[in-house]
PDB file of C-alpha atoms in Angstrom:
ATOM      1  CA  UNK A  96      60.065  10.747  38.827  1.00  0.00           C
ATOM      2  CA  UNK A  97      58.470  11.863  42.297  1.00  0.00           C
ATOM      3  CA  UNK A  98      60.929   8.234  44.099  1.00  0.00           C
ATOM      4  CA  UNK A  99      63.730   9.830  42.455  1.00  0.00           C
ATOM      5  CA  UNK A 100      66.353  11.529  44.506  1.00  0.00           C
ATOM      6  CA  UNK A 101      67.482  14.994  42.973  1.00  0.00           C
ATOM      7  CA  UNK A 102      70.687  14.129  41.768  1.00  0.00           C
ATOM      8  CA  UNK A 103      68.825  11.593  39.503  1.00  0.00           C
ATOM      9  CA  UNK A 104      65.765  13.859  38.240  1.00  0.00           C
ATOM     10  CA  UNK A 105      68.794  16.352  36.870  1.00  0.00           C
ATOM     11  CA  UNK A 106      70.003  13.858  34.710  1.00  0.00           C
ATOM     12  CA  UNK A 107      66.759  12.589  33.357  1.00  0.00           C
ATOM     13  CA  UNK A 108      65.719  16.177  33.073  1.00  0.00           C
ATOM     14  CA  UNK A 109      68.982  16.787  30.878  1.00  0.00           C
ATOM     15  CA  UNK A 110      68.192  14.062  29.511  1.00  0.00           C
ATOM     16  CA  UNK A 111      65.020  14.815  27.466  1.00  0.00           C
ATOM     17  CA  UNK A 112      66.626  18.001  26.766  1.00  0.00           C
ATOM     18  CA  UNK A 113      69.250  16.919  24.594  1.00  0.00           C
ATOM     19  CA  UNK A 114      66.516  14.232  23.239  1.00  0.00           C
ATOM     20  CA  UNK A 115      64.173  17.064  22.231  1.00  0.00           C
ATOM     21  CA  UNK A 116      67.347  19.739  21.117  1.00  0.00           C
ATOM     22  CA  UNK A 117      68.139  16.777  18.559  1.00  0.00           C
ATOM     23  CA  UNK A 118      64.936  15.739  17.559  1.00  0.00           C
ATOM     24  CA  UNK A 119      64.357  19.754  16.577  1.00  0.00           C
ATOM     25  CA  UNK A 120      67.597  19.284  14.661  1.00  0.00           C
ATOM     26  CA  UNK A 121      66.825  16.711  12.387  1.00  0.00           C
ATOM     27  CA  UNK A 122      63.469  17.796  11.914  1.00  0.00           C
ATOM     28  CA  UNK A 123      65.022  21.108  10.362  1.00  0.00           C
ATOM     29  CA  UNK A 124      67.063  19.047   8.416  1.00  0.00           C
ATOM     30  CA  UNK A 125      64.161  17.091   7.005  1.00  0.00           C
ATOM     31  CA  UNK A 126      62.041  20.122   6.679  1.00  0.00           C
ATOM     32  CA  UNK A 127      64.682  21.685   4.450  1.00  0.00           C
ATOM     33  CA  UNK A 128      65.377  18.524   2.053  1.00  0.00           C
ATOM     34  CA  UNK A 129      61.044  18.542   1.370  1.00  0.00           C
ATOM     35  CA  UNK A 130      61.414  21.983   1.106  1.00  0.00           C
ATOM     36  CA  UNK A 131      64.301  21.950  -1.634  1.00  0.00           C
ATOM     37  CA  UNK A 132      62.261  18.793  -3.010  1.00  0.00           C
ATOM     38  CA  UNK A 133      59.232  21.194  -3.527  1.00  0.00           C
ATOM     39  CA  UNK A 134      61.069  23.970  -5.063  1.00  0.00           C
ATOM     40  CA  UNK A 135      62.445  21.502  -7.657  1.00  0.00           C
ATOM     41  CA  UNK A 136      58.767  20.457  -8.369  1.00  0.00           C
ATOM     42  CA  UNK A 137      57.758  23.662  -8.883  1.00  0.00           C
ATOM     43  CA  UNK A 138      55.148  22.622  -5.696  1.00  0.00           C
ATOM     44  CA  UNK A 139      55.237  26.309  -4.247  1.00  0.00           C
ATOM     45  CA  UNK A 140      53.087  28.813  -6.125  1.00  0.00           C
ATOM     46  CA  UNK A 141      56.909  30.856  -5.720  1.00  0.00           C
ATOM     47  CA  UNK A 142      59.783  30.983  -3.811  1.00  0.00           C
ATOM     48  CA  UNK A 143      58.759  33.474  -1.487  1.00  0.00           C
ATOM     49  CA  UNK A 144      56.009  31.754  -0.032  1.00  0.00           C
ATOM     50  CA  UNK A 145      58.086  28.009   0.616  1.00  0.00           C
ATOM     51  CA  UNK A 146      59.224  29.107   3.745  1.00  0.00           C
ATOM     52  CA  UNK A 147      56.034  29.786   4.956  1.00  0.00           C
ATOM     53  CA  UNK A 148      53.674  27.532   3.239  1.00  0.00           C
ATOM     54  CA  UNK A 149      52.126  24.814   5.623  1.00  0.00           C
ATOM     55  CA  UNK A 150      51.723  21.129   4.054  1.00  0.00           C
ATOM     56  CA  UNK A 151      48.526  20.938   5.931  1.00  0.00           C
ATOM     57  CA  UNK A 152      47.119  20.638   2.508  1.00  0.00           C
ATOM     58  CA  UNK A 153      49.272  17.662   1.738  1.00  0.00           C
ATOM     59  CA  UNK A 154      48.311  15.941   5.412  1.00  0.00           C
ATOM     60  CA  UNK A 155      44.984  16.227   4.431  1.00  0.00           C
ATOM     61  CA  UNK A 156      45.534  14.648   1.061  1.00  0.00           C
ATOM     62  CA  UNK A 157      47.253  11.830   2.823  1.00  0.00           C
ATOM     63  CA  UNK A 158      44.615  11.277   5.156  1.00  0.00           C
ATOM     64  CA  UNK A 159      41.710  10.634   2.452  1.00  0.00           C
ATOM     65  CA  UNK A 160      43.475   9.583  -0.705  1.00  0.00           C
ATOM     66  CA  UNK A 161      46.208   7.088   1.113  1.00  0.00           C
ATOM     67  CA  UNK A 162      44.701   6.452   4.289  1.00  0.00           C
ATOM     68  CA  UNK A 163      40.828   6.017   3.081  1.00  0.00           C
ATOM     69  CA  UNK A 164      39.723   8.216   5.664  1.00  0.00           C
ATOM     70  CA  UNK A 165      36.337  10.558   4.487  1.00  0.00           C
ATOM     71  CA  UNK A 166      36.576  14.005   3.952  1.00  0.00           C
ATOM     72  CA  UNK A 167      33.755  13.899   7.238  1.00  0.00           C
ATOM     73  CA  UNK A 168      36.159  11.657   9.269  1.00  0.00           C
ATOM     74  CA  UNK A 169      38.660  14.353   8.759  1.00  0.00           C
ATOM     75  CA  UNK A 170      36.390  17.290   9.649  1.00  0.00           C
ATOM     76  CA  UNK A 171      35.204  15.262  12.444  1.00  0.00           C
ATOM     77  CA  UNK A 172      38.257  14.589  14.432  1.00  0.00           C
ATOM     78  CA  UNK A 173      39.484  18.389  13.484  1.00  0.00           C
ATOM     79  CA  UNK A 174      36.347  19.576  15.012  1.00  0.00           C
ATOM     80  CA  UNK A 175      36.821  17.379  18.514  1.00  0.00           C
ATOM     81  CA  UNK A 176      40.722  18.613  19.009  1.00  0.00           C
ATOM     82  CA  UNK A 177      41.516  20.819  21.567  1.00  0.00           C
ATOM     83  CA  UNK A 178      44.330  23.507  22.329  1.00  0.00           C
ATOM     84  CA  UNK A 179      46.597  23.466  25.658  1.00  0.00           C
ATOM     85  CA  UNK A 180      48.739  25.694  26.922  1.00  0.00           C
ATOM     86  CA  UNK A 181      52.168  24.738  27.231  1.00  0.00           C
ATOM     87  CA  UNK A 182      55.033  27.026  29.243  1.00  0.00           C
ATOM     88  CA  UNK A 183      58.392  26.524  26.749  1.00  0.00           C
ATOM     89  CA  UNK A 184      62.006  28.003  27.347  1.00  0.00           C
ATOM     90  CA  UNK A 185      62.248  31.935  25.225  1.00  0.00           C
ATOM     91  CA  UNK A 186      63.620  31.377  21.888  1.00  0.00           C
ATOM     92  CA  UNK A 187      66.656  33.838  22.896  1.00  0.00           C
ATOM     93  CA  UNK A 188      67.607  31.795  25.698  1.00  0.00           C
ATOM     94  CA  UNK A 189      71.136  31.769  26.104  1.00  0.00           C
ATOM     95  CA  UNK A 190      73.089  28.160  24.986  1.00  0.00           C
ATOM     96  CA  UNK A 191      76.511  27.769  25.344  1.00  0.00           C
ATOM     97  CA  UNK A 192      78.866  28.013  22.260  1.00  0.00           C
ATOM     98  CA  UNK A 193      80.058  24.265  22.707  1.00  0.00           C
ATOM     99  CA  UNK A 194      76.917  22.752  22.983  1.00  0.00           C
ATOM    100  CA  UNK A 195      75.690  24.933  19.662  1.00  0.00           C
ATOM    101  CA  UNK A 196      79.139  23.911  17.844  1.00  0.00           C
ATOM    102  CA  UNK A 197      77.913  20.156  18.719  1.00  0.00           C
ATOM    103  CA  UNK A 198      74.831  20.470  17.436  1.00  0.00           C
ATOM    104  CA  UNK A 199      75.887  21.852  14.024  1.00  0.00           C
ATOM    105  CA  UNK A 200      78.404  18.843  13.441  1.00  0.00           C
ATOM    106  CA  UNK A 201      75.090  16.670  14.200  1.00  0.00           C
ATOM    107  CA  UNK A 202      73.235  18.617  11.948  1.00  0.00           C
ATOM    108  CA  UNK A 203      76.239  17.915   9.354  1.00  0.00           C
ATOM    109  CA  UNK A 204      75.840  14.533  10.146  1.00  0.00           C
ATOM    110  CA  UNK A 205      72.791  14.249   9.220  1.00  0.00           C
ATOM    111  CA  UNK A 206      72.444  15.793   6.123  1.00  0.00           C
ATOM    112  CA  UNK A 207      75.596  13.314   4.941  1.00  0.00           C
ATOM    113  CA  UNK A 208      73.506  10.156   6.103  1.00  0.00           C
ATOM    114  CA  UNK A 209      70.670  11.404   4.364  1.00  0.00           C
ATOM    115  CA  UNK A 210      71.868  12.310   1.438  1.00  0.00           C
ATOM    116  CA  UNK A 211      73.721   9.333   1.436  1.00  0.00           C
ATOM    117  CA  UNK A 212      70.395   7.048   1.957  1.00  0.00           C
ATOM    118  CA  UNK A 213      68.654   9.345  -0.416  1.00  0.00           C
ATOM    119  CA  UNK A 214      71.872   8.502  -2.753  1.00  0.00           C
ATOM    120  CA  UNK A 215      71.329   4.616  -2.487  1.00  0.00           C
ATOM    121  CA  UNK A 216      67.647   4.225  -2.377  1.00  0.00           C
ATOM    122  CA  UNK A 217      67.611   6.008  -5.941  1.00  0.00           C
ATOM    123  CA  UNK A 218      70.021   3.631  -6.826  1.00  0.00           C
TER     124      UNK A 218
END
């Protein structure tokens, strides 16, 4: 980035931005569909608490039943992580009505291809 010129670190900048902004917007829309998958399966102990209930539980069932890794493997590699700090933009910053119209047609779109490929893999 530093033997860029300016002109060129803008666009890569705006780049990542609109990378990241949809990135965020499909993982909402995957986060919903397991949430409405869980509330079908009765997987929440009610309603209430499926919008706030973390699947750490299920990550860590992944990790030793599926992936073979030991309940000490697991504690081990929790125990070594560490926590940065990291500067983001304020929720409440300010995004122009265009750009959020465009990303709630590509937030329609993907709910249709998924339910779509959810449509012909149970098929």
């Amino acid at each position: 980035m530093t033997s860029l010129d300016p002109g060129d670190s803008i666009v890569i900048a705006k780049s990542f931005t609109h990378m990241l902004n949809l990135a965020n917007l499909a993982e909402e829309v995957q986060i919903a569909y397991r949430r409405r998958n869980k509330l079908k399966k009765g997987d929440f102990a009610d309603e209430n608490s499926a919008t706030t209930e973390s699947d750490i539980e299920e990550t860590l069932r992944r990790l030793v039943v599926d992936l073979k890794k030991s309940p000490e493997e697991v504690f081990n590699a929790l125990k070594n992580q560490t926590v940065d700090l990291v500067l983001t933009a304020h929720p409440t910053q300010s995004v122009r009505r265009s750009l959020l119209q465009k990303h709630a047609r590509f937030v329609l779109y993907l709910i249709v291809v998924f339910c779509i490929s959810v449509l012909v893999l149970s098929h």
